[in-house]
Short mmCIF file of N, CA and C and ligand atoms in Angstrom, two decimals:
data_model
loop_
_atom_site.label_atom_id
_atom_site.label_comp_id
_atom_site.label_asym_id
_atom_site.label_seq_id
_atom_site.Cartn_x
_atom_site.Cartn_y
_atom_site.Cartn_z
N MET A 11 -65.53 -48.20 -36.85
CA MET A 11 -65.60 -47.81 -35.09
C MET A 11 -65.88 -46.34 -35.09
N LEU A 12 -65.67 -45.74 -34.26
CA LEU A 12 -65.09 -44.17 -34.17
C LEU A 12 -64.10 -44.26 -33.39
N TYR A 13 -63.58 -45.29 -32.46
CA TYR A 13 -62.36 -45.22 -31.64
C TYR A 13 -61.37 -45.47 -32.81
N ASP A 14 -61.39 -46.46 -33.67
CA ASP A 14 -60.07 -46.66 -34.63
C ASP A 14 -60.18 -45.16 -35.36
N ARG A 15 -61.60 -44.42 -36.50
CA ARG A 15 -61.17 -42.77 -36.35
C ARG A 15 -60.63 -42.32 -35.63
N LEU A 16 -60.17 -42.01 -34.22
CA LEU A 16 -59.65 -41.41 -33.22
C LEU A 16 -58.35 -41.54 -33.32
N LYS A 17 -58.11 -43.23 -33.35
CA LYS A 17 -56.53 -42.63 -33.55
C LYS A 17 -55.79 -42.63 -35.27
N SER A 18 -55.47 -42.05 -35.36
CA SER A 18 -55.81 -41.83 -36.61
C SER A 18 -56.43 -40.65 -36.77
N ARG A 19 -57.34 -39.94 -36.22
CA ARG A 19 -57.23 -38.24 -36.24
C ARG A 19 -55.98 -37.44 -35.83
N ARG A 20 -55.72 -37.04 -36.79
CA ARG A 20 -54.34 -35.75 -36.76
C ARG A 20 -54.67 -34.91 -37.05
N SER A 21 -54.03 -33.30 -36.53
CA SER A 21 -54.58 -32.36 -37.35
C SER A 21 -54.26 -31.80 -38.54
N ILE A 22 -54.65 -31.71 -39.84
CA ILE A 22 -53.97 -31.83 -41.19
C ILE A 22 -53.82 -30.12 -41.02
N ARG A 23 -53.28 -29.93 -41.76
CA ARG A 23 -52.74 -28.54 -41.74
C ARG A 23 -51.69 -27.63 -43.91
N LYS A 24 -52.16 -28.65 -44.74
CA LYS A 24 -51.51 -28.80 -45.60
C LYS A 24 -52.91 -29.63 -46.28
N PHE A 25 -53.85 -28.08 -47.27
CA PHE A 25 -54.57 -29.33 -47.86
C PHE A 25 -55.06 -29.31 -49.43
N GLN A 26 -55.55 -30.04 -50.03
CA GLN A 26 -55.30 -30.54 -51.68
C GLN A 26 -55.63 -28.84 -52.23
N ASN A 27 -55.72 -28.50 -53.28
CA ASN A 27 -56.34 -27.89 -53.84
C ASN A 27 -57.53 -28.04 -54.76
N LYS A 28 -59.02 -28.69 -53.35
CA LYS A 28 -59.75 -29.17 -54.38
C LYS A 28 -60.35 -28.57 -53.53
N GLU A 29 -62.51 -28.98 -54.00
CA GLU A 29 -63.36 -27.57 -52.94
C GLU A 29 -63.49 -28.34 -51.96
N VAL A 30 -64.72 -28.30 -51.20
CA VAL A 30 -65.12 -30.03 -50.20
C VAL A 30 -66.38 -29.58 -50.17
N GLU A 31 -67.41 -30.01 -50.75
CA GLU A 31 -68.04 -30.13 -51.80
C GLU A 31 -69.44 -29.58 -51.41
N LYS A 32 -70.66 -29.13 -51.22
CA LYS A 32 -71.25 -27.80 -50.75
C LYS A 32 -71.88 -28.86 -49.66
N GLU A 33 -72.39 -29.76 -50.12
CA GLU A 33 -73.14 -31.67 -49.01
C GLU A 33 -72.55 -31.12 -48.00
N LYS A 34 -70.91 -31.66 -48.42
CA LYS A 34 -69.74 -32.22 -47.31
C LYS A 34 -70.03 -31.11 -46.06
N MET A 35 -70.12 -29.98 -45.94
CA MET A 35 -70.66 -28.75 -45.46
C MET A 35 -71.65 -28.14 -44.87
N ASP A 36 -72.64 -29.04 -45.43
CA ASP A 36 -73.87 -28.59 -45.20
C ASP A 36 -73.87 -30.07 -43.80
N VAL A 37 -72.99 -31.09 -44.16
CA VAL A 37 -72.91 -32.58 -43.34
C VAL A 37 -72.02 -32.09 -41.73
N ILE A 38 -72.13 -30.59 -42.44
CA ILE A 38 -70.39 -30.75 -41.02
C ILE A 38 -71.16 -29.41 -40.04
N LEU A 39 -71.95 -28.77 -40.50
CA LEU A 39 -72.63 -27.45 -39.86
C LEU A 39 -74.06 -28.02 -39.33
N LYS A 40 -74.47 -28.83 -40.07
CA LYS A 40 -75.84 -29.63 -39.08
C LYS A 40 -75.40 -30.08 -38.31
N SER A 41 -74.36 -30.84 -38.40
CA SER A 41 -73.09 -32.20 -36.87
C SER A 41 -73.32 -30.39 -36.15
N ALA A 42 -72.47 -29.10 -36.30
CA ALA A 42 -72.21 -28.23 -34.98
C ALA A 42 -73.80 -28.21 -34.44
N LEU A 43 -74.95 -28.07 -35.41
CA LEU A 43 -75.94 -28.04 -34.52
C LEU A 43 -76.86 -28.72 -33.89
N LEU A 44 -76.66 -29.81 -34.08
CA LEU A 44 -76.76 -30.65 -33.36
C LEU A 44 -76.10 -30.66 -31.75
N SER A 45 -75.32 -30.50 -31.41
CA SER A 45 -73.48 -30.62 -30.00
C SER A 45 -74.63 -29.91 -29.49
N PRO A 46 -74.87 -30.43 -27.81
CA PRO A 46 -74.44 -30.27 -26.49
C PRO A 46 -74.28 -28.81 -26.76
N SER A 47 -74.90 -28.51 -25.54
CA SER A 47 -74.61 -27.04 -25.45
C SER A 47 -75.45 -27.06 -23.29
N SER A 48 -75.18 -26.61 -22.37
CA SER A 48 -74.86 -26.70 -21.04
C SER A 48 -77.28 -25.73 -21.38
N ARG A 49 -77.79 -26.77 -20.34
CA ARG A 49 -79.23 -26.38 -19.88
C ARG A 49 -79.77 -25.82 -21.29
N SER A 50 -78.99 -26.12 -22.96
CA SER A 50 -79.90 -26.32 -24.31
C SER A 50 -79.74 -24.81 -24.28
N ILE A 51 -78.91 -23.91 -23.91
CA ILE A 51 -79.08 -22.62 -24.03
C ILE A 51 -77.84 -21.79 -25.51
N ARG A 52 -77.49 -23.12 -26.44
CA ARG A 52 -76.69 -22.98 -27.41
C ARG A 52 -76.02 -21.57 -28.17
N PRO A 53 -75.58 -21.80 -27.30
CA PRO A 53 -74.56 -19.96 -27.25
C PRO A 53 -73.91 -20.12 -28.75
N TRP A 54 -73.96 -20.97 -28.90
CA TRP A 54 -72.70 -20.80 -29.67
C TRP A 54 -73.51 -20.22 -31.43
N GLN A 55 -72.76 -19.90 -32.66
CA GLN A 55 -73.01 -19.69 -33.51
C GLN A 55 -71.99 -19.95 -34.47
N PHE A 56 -72.01 -20.07 -36.74
CA PHE A 56 -70.59 -20.85 -36.35
C PHE A 56 -70.50 -20.13 -38.04
N ILE A 57 -69.52 -19.25 -38.50
CA ILE A 57 -69.35 -18.59 -39.63
C ILE A 57 -68.95 -18.89 -41.01
N ALA A 58 -69.99 -19.83 -41.60
CA ALA A 58 -68.99 -20.73 -42.77
C ALA A 58 -67.76 -19.66 -44.37
N VAL A 59 -66.97 -20.16 -44.39
CA VAL A 59 -66.34 -18.82 -45.06
C VAL A 59 -65.32 -19.62 -46.18
N THR A 60 -65.54 -20.28 -47.36
CA THR A 60 -64.82 -20.27 -48.36
C THR A 60 -64.52 -18.60 -49.14
N ASP A 61 -64.75 -17.74 -48.83
CA ASP A 61 -64.36 -16.57 -50.10
C ASP A 61 -62.77 -16.54 -49.26
N THR A 62 -62.28 -17.10 -50.79
CA THR A 62 -60.62 -16.82 -50.35
C THR A 62 -59.74 -16.02 -50.37
N GLU A 63 -60.26 -14.40 -50.60
CA GLU A 63 -60.38 -13.36 -50.26
C GLU A 63 -59.49 -13.09 -48.80
N LEU A 64 -61.14 -13.98 -47.87
CA LEU A 64 -62.06 -13.63 -46.51
C LEU A 64 -60.39 -14.44 -46.25
N ILE A 65 -60.70 -16.63 -46.54
CA ILE A 65 -59.75 -16.68 -45.67
C ILE A 65 -58.09 -16.76 -45.51
N ARG A 66 -57.69 -15.31 -46.81
CA ARG A 66 -56.04 -14.65 -46.57
C ARG A 66 -56.55 -13.80 -45.50
N GLN A 67 -57.61 -12.93 -45.54
CA GLN A 67 -57.05 -12.57 -44.86
C GLN A 67 -57.57 -12.83 -43.06
N LEU A 68 -57.56 -13.87 -42.93
CA LEU A 68 -58.10 -14.23 -41.53
C LEU A 68 -57.02 -14.88 -41.45
N SER A 69 -56.11 -15.78 -41.36
CA SER A 69 -55.26 -16.62 -41.70
C SER A 69 -53.90 -15.78 -40.75
N LEU A 70 -53.95 -14.06 -41.41
CA LEU A 70 -52.78 -13.53 -41.10
C LEU A 70 -53.53 -12.91 -39.27
N CYS A 71 -54.49 -13.95 -38.29
CA CYS A 71 -55.39 -13.19 -37.15
C CYS A 71 -54.21 -13.36 -36.42
N LYS A 72 -53.07 -14.34 -36.48
CA LYS A 72 -52.01 -14.20 -35.77
C LYS A 72 -50.48 -14.39 -36.06
N ASP A 73 -49.36 -14.49 -35.97
CA ASP A 73 -48.12 -14.08 -36.01
C ASP A 73 -47.52 -15.96 -35.96
N HIS A 74 -48.39 -16.28 -35.50
CA HIS A 74 -47.63 -17.93 -35.64
C HIS A 74 -49.66 -18.84 -35.56
N GLY A 75 -49.02 -19.22 -36.10
CA GLY A 75 -49.94 -21.13 -35.80
C GLY A 75 -51.14 -20.84 -36.78
N SER A 76 -51.63 -19.15 -37.49
CA SER A 76 -53.42 -19.26 -38.45
C SER A 76 -52.91 -19.15 -39.51
N GLN A 77 -51.59 -19.21 -40.43
CA GLN A 77 -51.28 -19.05 -41.56
C GLN A 77 -51.65 -20.36 -42.47
N PHE A 78 -51.15 -21.39 -41.83
CA PHE A 78 -51.61 -22.48 -42.89
C PHE A 78 -53.43 -22.68 -43.67
N LEU A 79 -54.52 -21.44 -42.23
CA LEU A 79 -55.44 -21.60 -43.38
C LEU A 79 -55.71 -20.47 -44.38
N ALA A 80 -54.54 -20.56 -44.89
CA ALA A 80 -55.05 -18.81 -46.36
C ALA A 80 -54.73 -20.32 -47.48
N GLY A 81 -54.22 -21.87 -47.05
CA GLY A 81 -54.85 -22.54 -48.09
C GLY A 81 -55.11 -23.70 -47.54
N ALA A 82 -56.21 -23.38 -46.99
CA ALA A 82 -57.89 -24.55 -46.89
C ALA A 82 -58.64 -23.40 -47.55
N PRO A 83 -59.43 -25.03 -48.35
CA PRO A 83 -61.11 -24.35 -48.84
C PRO A 83 -62.01 -24.03 -47.47
N PHE A 84 -62.13 -23.91 -46.94
CA PHE A 84 -63.25 -24.36 -46.21
C PHE A 84 -62.75 -23.45 -44.59
N ALA A 85 -62.74 -22.39 -44.26
CA ALA A 85 -63.08 -22.18 -42.39
C ALA A 85 -63.82 -21.94 -41.64
N ILE A 86 -64.10 -22.95 -40.41
CA ILE A 86 -65.77 -22.61 -39.76
C ILE A 86 -64.91 -21.39 -39.02
N ILE A 87 -65.79 -20.92 -38.46
CA ILE A 87 -65.29 -20.07 -37.48
C ILE A 87 -66.59 -20.17 -36.62
N VAL A 88 -66.30 -20.20 -35.17
CA VAL A 88 -66.81 -20.56 -33.65
C VAL A 88 -66.75 -19.29 -32.64
N ILE A 89 -68.03 -19.07 -32.74
CA ILE A 89 -68.53 -17.47 -32.33
C ILE A 89 -69.25 -18.49 -31.49
N ALA A 90 -69.84 -17.04 -29.40
CA ALA A 90 -70.71 -17.22 -28.76
C ALA A 90 -71.27 -16.24 -27.97
N ASP A 91 -72.33 -16.39 -28.05
CA ASP A 91 -72.46 -15.25 -26.92
C ASP A 91 -72.19 -15.61 -25.32
N GLN A 92 -71.06 -14.93 -25.41
CA GLN A 92 -70.04 -15.02 -23.71
C GLN A 92 -71.36 -14.44 -22.79
N GLU A 93 -72.91 -13.90 -22.61
CA GLU A 93 -73.74 -13.12 -22.04
C GLU A 93 -74.85 -14.47 -21.77
N SER A 94 -75.25 -15.06 -22.86
CA SER A 94 -76.28 -16.64 -23.08
C SER A 94 -76.03 -16.69 -21.56
N SER A 95 -74.68 -17.66 -21.45
CA SER A 95 -74.10 -18.01 -20.76
C SER A 95 -72.75 -18.79 -20.49
N ASP A 96 -72.88 -18.70 -19.14
CA ASP A 96 -71.25 -18.69 -18.00
C ASP A 96 -70.89 -19.60 -18.69
N VAL A 97 -70.69 -21.40 -19.60
CA VAL A 97 -70.42 -21.88 -19.84
C VAL A 97 -70.00 -22.11 -21.62
N TRP A 98 -69.63 -21.00 -22.09
CA TRP A 98 -69.72 -20.92 -23.99
C TRP A 98 -68.22 -21.48 -24.09
N ILE A 99 -67.47 -21.19 -22.83
CA ILE A 99 -66.18 -21.76 -23.89
C ILE A 99 -66.76 -22.71 -23.89
N GLU A 100 -66.75 -24.30 -22.74
CA GLU A 100 -67.33 -25.32 -22.97
C GLU A 100 -68.16 -26.28 -24.37
N ASP A 101 -69.81 -25.05 -23.75
CA ASP A 101 -70.61 -25.30 -25.00
C ASP A 101 -69.70 -24.55 -26.84
N ALA A 102 -69.14 -24.08 -27.18
CA ALA A 102 -68.25 -23.26 -28.01
C ALA A 102 -66.91 -24.89 -28.10
N SER A 103 -65.95 -25.06 -27.59
CA SER A 103 -65.14 -25.43 -27.21
C SER A 103 -65.80 -27.31 -27.89
N ILE A 104 -67.26 -28.25 -27.70
CA ILE A 104 -67.78 -29.66 -27.58
C ILE A 104 -68.26 -28.76 -29.92
N ALA A 105 -68.91 -28.17 -29.80
CA ALA A 105 -69.35 -28.11 -31.34
C ALA A 105 -67.55 -27.85 -32.22
N ALA A 106 -67.17 -27.39 -31.58
CA ALA A 106 -65.64 -27.36 -32.35
C ALA A 106 -65.18 -28.68 -32.40
N ALA A 107 -65.03 -29.80 -31.50
CA ALA A 107 -64.16 -30.94 -31.49
C ALA A 107 -65.74 -31.91 -33.05
N ILE A 108 -66.51 -31.59 -32.59
CA ILE A 108 -67.38 -31.98 -33.46
C ILE A 108 -67.41 -31.72 -34.04
N ILE A 109 -67.71 -30.32 -34.92
CA ILE A 109 -67.30 -30.15 -36.56
C ILE A 109 -65.52 -31.41 -36.58
N GLN A 110 -64.54 -30.88 -36.54
CA GLN A 110 -63.16 -32.08 -37.21
C GLN A 110 -63.50 -33.78 -36.56
N LEU A 111 -64.72 -33.85 -35.96
CA LEU A 111 -64.59 -35.25 -36.04
C LEU A 111 -65.69 -36.36 -37.47
N THR A 112 -66.75 -34.84 -37.57
CA THR A 112 -67.79 -34.81 -38.40
C THR A 112 -66.99 -34.40 -39.83
N ALA A 113 -65.50 -33.43 -39.58
CA ALA A 113 -65.13 -33.45 -41.35
C ALA A 113 -64.27 -34.90 -41.82
N GLN A 114 -63.66 -35.27 -40.76
CA GLN A 114 -62.74 -36.56 -40.18
C GLN A 114 -63.55 -37.24 -41.40
N ASP A 115 -64.73 -38.04 -40.41
CA ASP A 115 -65.49 -38.79 -41.03
C ASP A 115 -66.31 -38.49 -43.00
N LEU A 116 -66.40 -37.21 -42.87
CA LEU A 116 -65.98 -37.08 -44.58
C LEU A 116 -64.74 -37.36 -45.14
N ASP A 117 -63.96 -37.58 -44.79
CA ASP A 117 -62.66 -38.16 -45.31
C ASP A 117 -61.96 -37.26 -45.04
N LEU A 118 -62.14 -35.65 -44.67
CA LEU A 118 -61.48 -34.47 -44.10
C LEU A 118 -60.86 -34.29 -42.83
N GLY A 119 -59.81 -33.59 -43.70
CA GLY A 119 -59.02 -32.66 -42.69
C GLY A 119 -58.67 -31.59 -41.78
N SER A 120 -58.30 -31.81 -40.80
CA SER A 120 -58.63 -30.25 -40.34
C SER A 120 -58.17 -29.96 -39.35
N CYS A 121 -58.60 -28.74 -39.10
CA CYS A 121 -57.55 -28.53 -38.26
C CYS A 121 -57.20 -27.04 -36.53
N TRP A 122 -57.81 -27.23 -35.73
CA TRP A 122 -57.74 -26.40 -34.83
C TRP A 122 -57.09 -25.22 -34.78
N ILE A 123 -57.55 -23.64 -34.71
CA ILE A 123 -57.01 -22.68 -34.36
C ILE A 123 -57.45 -21.90 -33.18
N GLN A 124 -56.41 -21.79 -32.55
CA GLN A 124 -56.38 -20.91 -31.43
C GLN A 124 -57.36 -19.29 -31.50
N ILE A 125 -58.34 -18.67 -30.80
CA ILE A 125 -57.96 -17.00 -30.85
C ILE A 125 -58.39 -16.31 -29.42
N ARG A 126 -59.53 -17.63 -28.28
CA ARG A 126 -59.51 -16.55 -27.40
C ARG A 126 -58.27 -17.05 -26.61
N GLU A 127 -57.80 -15.25 -25.94
CA GLU A 127 -56.39 -15.10 -25.41
C GLU A 127 -55.68 -15.20 -26.55
N ARG A 128 -55.74 -15.15 -28.11
CA ARG A 128 -54.78 -15.02 -28.68
C ARG A 128 -54.13 -14.00 -29.23
N PHE A 129 -53.38 -12.84 -29.36
CA PHE A 129 -53.21 -11.14 -29.99
C PHE A 129 -52.12 -11.66 -31.51
N HIS A 130 -53.59 -10.34 -31.99
CA HIS A 130 -53.13 -10.32 -33.09
C HIS A 130 -51.42 -9.90 -34.10
N SER A 131 -52.03 -8.60 -32.85
CA SER A 131 -50.62 -7.34 -32.27
C SER A 131 -50.43 -7.11 -30.79
N LYS A 132 -49.15 -6.01 -30.45
CA LYS A 132 -49.68 -5.90 -29.21
C LYS A 132 -50.91 -5.01 -27.99
N GLN A 133 -51.99 -4.73 -30.25
CA GLN A 133 -52.18 -3.57 -29.37
C GLN A 133 -53.80 -4.39 -29.50
N VAL A 134 -53.77 -5.23 -30.65
CA VAL A 134 -54.98 -6.08 -31.34
C VAL A 134 -55.26 -6.94 -30.97
N THR A 135 -56.73 -7.70 -30.38
CA THR A 135 -56.90 -9.09 -30.82
C THR A 135 -56.04 -9.55 -31.35
N ALA A 136 -56.99 -10.96 -31.33
CA ALA A 136 -57.25 -11.92 -33.28
C ALA A 136 -58.04 -11.91 -33.40
N GLU A 137 -59.05 -11.70 -31.37
CA GLU A 137 -60.52 -11.86 -31.85
C GLU A 137 -61.15 -10.91 -32.57
N GLU A 138 -60.69 -9.22 -31.87
CA GLU A 138 -61.26 -7.89 -32.76
C GLU A 138 -60.42 -7.72 -33.63
N TYR A 139 -59.73 -8.47 -35.13
CA TYR A 139 -58.64 -8.49 -35.87
C TYR A 139 -60.28 -9.37 -36.90
N ILE A 140 -60.04 -10.77 -35.88
CA ILE A 140 -61.52 -11.61 -36.87
C ILE A 140 -62.61 -10.46 -36.86
N ARG A 141 -63.29 -9.78 -35.96
CA ARG A 141 -64.23 -9.34 -35.58
C ARG A 141 -64.51 -8.68 -36.55
N GLU A 142 -63.71 -7.37 -37.23
CA GLU A 142 -63.72 -7.21 -38.29
C GLU A 142 -63.17 -6.67 -39.19
N VAL A 143 -62.88 -8.23 -39.33
CA VAL A 143 -62.71 -9.45 -40.99
C VAL A 143 -63.68 -9.31 -40.95
N LEU A 144 -64.79 -10.26 -40.05
CA LEU A 144 -65.92 -9.77 -40.81
C LEU A 144 -67.30 -9.47 -39.82
N GLY A 145 -67.11 -8.31 -39.33
CA GLY A 145 -68.58 -8.19 -38.84
C GLY A 145 -68.64 -8.42 -37.79
N ILE A 146 -68.44 -9.88 -37.38
CA ILE A 146 -69.56 -10.08 -36.70
C ILE A 146 -69.36 -8.68 -35.14
N PRO A 147 -70.90 -8.95 -34.22
CA PRO A 147 -71.73 -7.86 -33.35
C PRO A 147 -70.79 -8.32 -31.94
N GLU A 148 -70.34 -6.41 -31.25
CA GLU A 148 -69.26 -7.28 -29.80
C GLU A 148 -69.18 -8.12 -29.18
N GLN A 149 -70.99 -8.42 -29.16
CA GLN A 149 -71.78 -9.60 -27.92
C GLN A 149 -71.19 -10.55 -28.65
N TYR A 150 -70.07 -10.84 -29.34
CA TYR A 150 -69.47 -12.33 -29.32
C TYR A 150 -68.84 -12.68 -29.53
N SER A 151 -68.03 -13.80 -28.39
CA SER A 151 -66.28 -13.70 -28.32
C SER A 151 -65.91 -15.63 -29.70
N VAL A 152 -64.95 -14.28 -30.16
CA VAL A 152 -64.29 -16.36 -31.01
C VAL A 152 -64.19 -16.91 -30.21
N GLU A 153 -63.99 -17.81 -30.24
CA GLU A 153 -62.75 -18.94 -29.45
C GLU A 153 -62.27 -19.86 -30.39
N CYS A 154 -62.15 -19.82 -31.52
CA CYS A 154 -61.80 -20.77 -33.14
C CYS A 154 -61.79 -19.97 -33.97
N MET A 155 -60.46 -20.89 -35.03
CA MET A 155 -61.59 -21.12 -36.56
C MET A 155 -60.87 -22.44 -36.47
N ILE A 156 -61.47 -23.20 -37.46
CA ILE A 156 -61.05 -25.05 -37.60
C ILE A 156 -61.19 -24.56 -39.33
N ALA A 157 -60.02 -24.79 -39.44
CA ALA A 157 -59.50 -25.43 -41.46
C ALA A 157 -60.04 -26.01 -40.91
N VAL A 158 -60.76 -26.26 -42.37
CA VAL A 158 -61.24 -28.39 -42.88
C VAL A 158 -60.99 -27.85 -44.33
N GLY A 159 -60.59 -29.09 -44.78
CA GLY A 159 -59.88 -28.85 -46.60
C GLY A 159 -59.42 -31.23 -46.60
N TYR A 160 -59.80 -31.23 -48.01
CA TYR A 160 -58.42 -32.42 -47.97
C TYR A 160 -57.30 -32.60 -47.74
N PRO A 161 -57.36 -33.22 -47.39
CA PRO A 161 -55.75 -34.21 -46.77
C PRO A 161 -54.73 -33.35 -47.83
N GLY A 162 -53.53 -32.86 -47.40
CA GLY A 162 -52.68 -32.45 -48.24
C GLY A 162 -51.51 -33.15 -47.96
N GLU A 163 -51.49 -33.95 -47.17
CA GLU A 163 -50.62 -34.24 -46.37
C GLU A 163 -50.96 -35.72 -45.73
N GLU A 164 -50.00 -36.51 -45.11
CA GLU A 164 -49.83 -37.97 -44.23
C GLU A 164 -49.94 -37.22 -43.53
N LYS A 165 -50.29 -37.98 -42.03
CA LYS A 165 -49.64 -38.13 -40.87
C LYS A 165 -49.97 -39.33 -40.21
N LYS A 166 -49.20 -39.77 -39.93
CA LYS A 166 -49.07 -41.72 -38.50
C LYS A 166 -50.04 -41.53 -38.19
N PRO A 167 -51.03 -42.44 -37.53
CA PRO A 167 -51.76 -42.33 -36.48
C PRO A 167 -51.27 -43.33 -35.22
N TYR A 168 -52.18 -42.77 -34.45
CA TYR A 168 -50.83 -42.48 -32.79
C TYR A 168 -51.38 -44.73 -32.79
N GLU A 169 -50.25 -44.28 -31.48
CA GLU A 169 -50.07 -46.71 -31.18
C GLU A 169 -50.82 -46.68 -30.02
N GLU A 170 -52.09 -46.96 -30.63
CA GLU A 170 -52.39 -48.13 -28.88
C GLU A 170 -51.75 -47.41 -27.80
N ASP A 171 -50.09 -47.89 -27.68
CA ASP A 171 -49.31 -48.53 -26.65
C ASP A 171 -48.60 -48.10 -26.67
N LEU A 172 -48.42 -46.51 -26.94
CA LEU A 172 -47.79 -45.48 -26.57
C LEU A 172 -48.74 -43.92 -26.48
N LEU A 173 -49.80 -44.58 -25.40
CA LEU A 173 -50.44 -43.57 -25.27
C LEU A 173 -50.17 -43.17 -23.58
N PRO A 174 -50.89 -41.88 -23.62
CA PRO A 174 -50.00 -41.31 -21.83
C PRO A 174 -51.40 -42.53 -21.14
N TYR A 175 -50.70 -43.17 -21.25
CA TYR A 175 -52.09 -44.12 -20.00
C TYR A 175 -51.76 -43.37 -18.76
N GLN A 176 -50.20 -42.92 -17.56
CA GLN A 176 -50.78 -43.15 -16.49
C GLN A 176 -51.26 -41.67 -16.58
N LYS A 177 -51.03 -41.02 -17.11
CA LYS A 177 -52.69 -39.89 -17.09
C LYS A 177 -54.44 -40.17 -16.98
N LEU A 178 -53.73 -42.35 -17.30
CA LEU A 178 -55.41 -42.79 -16.23
C LEU A 178 -55.80 -43.50 -14.67
N HIS A 179 -57.23 -42.51 -13.63
CA HIS A 179 -56.86 -43.43 -13.17
C HIS A 179 -58.12 -43.78 -12.88
N PHE A 180 -58.52 -45.43 -11.63
CA PHE A 180 -59.24 -45.62 -11.78
C PHE A 180 -59.72 -46.54 -10.07
N ASN A 181 -60.53 -45.11 -9.68
CA ASN A 181 -60.99 -44.80 -8.88
C ASN A 181 -60.66 -43.98 -7.66
N LYS A 182 -59.61 -43.99 -6.62
CA LYS A 182 -58.86 -43.17 -6.74
C LYS A 182 -58.12 -42.77 -6.97
N PHE A 183 -57.65 -41.42 -7.42
CA PHE A 183 -55.92 -40.96 -7.55
C PHE A 183 -55.00 -41.36 -7.30
N GLN A 184 -54.34 -41.75 -9.04
CA GLN A 184 -53.19 -43.18 -7.94
C GLN A 184 -51.79 -42.07 -9.08
N VAL A 185 -51.75 -41.72 -7.54
CA VAL A 185 -49.49 -40.78 -7.27
C VAL A 185 -48.66 -42.28 -8.29
C1 LIG B 217 -57.26 -25.40 -27.83
C2 LIG B 217 -55.96 -26.35 -28.85
C3 LIG B 217 -56.31 -25.01 -29.43
C4 LIG B 217 -54.85 -25.47 -31.01
N1 LIG B 217 -54.23 -23.67 -31.43
C5 LIG B 217 -53.43 -24.91 -32.39
C6 LIG B 217 -53.35 -23.60 -33.40
O1 LIG B 217 -53.55 -21.96 -32.99
N2 LIG B 217 -53.03 -23.51 -34.46
C7 LIG B 217 -52.59 -24.30 -34.85
O2 LIG B 217 -51.87 -24.84 -35.92
N3 LIG B 217 -53.11 -26.08 -34.16
C8 LIG B 217 -53.30 -25.13 -33.19
N4 LIG B 217 -54.39 -27.05 -32.34
C9 LIG B 217 -53.77 -28.83 -33.46
C10 LIG B 217 -52.94 -28.68 -31.83
O3 LIG B 217 -51.25 -28.20 -31.86
C11 LIG B 217 -52.36 -30.39 -32.19
O4 LIG B 217 -53.89 -31.03 -31.74
C12 LIG B 217 -51.64 -31.30 -31.33
O5 LIG B 217 -50.66 -30.50 -31.56
C13 LIG B 217 -51.24 -32.80 -30.90
O6 LIG B 217 -51.52 -33.23 -32.69
P1 LIG B 217 -52.93 -33.98 -33.26
O7 LIG B 217 -54.01 -32.83 -33.73
O8 LIG B 217 -51.99 -34.21 -34.99
O9 LIG B 217 -53.17 -35.50 -32.41
C14 LIG B 217 -53.99 -26.80 -30.88
C15 LIG B 217 -55.91 -27.86 -30.48
C16 LIG B 217 -56.63 -27.24 -29.99
C17 LIG B 217 -57.30 -28.86 -28.88
#
């Protein structure tokens, strides 16, 4: 059941030194293309990166929170055409989440790396840096990168008893 998979879903930042099979990469990428989007505009595009040197360069896009990508065999960069939809952020986020859940369903680990609103240096945004590394045209915004690979770390699943139930409201907002 998906709910059981969700309880054990954790961000994985350490990966085994093992390639992700092409069949699994294809399933993940096709899943991304199945993502729902507002008015079905599908403003997103996905860049699948397996080149070790490119992954190393991408891992340097921010001063923290992205370095671990250097140890991942596979990265998916989620970009979207801002002009084509006013809700491209929502659309791209949903696709990124679907990428992560599909990866988990294939016994892979993954972690989101935030790019939008993040900086490479004082002068250069993380987005500009990535655009340069991957040759992404100006019209596309870079939302995030998803690191994917076979897990090289074990993380405890979430415990149902400890969920933040106070965030749930029924019928009306309860103070
Ligand atoms: C929008 C978003 C941005 C995130 N950005 C980063 C990031 O830049 N680097 C990173 O290592 N983890 C990032 N994460 C992963 C979170 O740190 C992680 O989901 C959170 O700590 C909860 O841990 P869990 O995923 O294991 O449940 C991000 C997650 C989300 C949803």
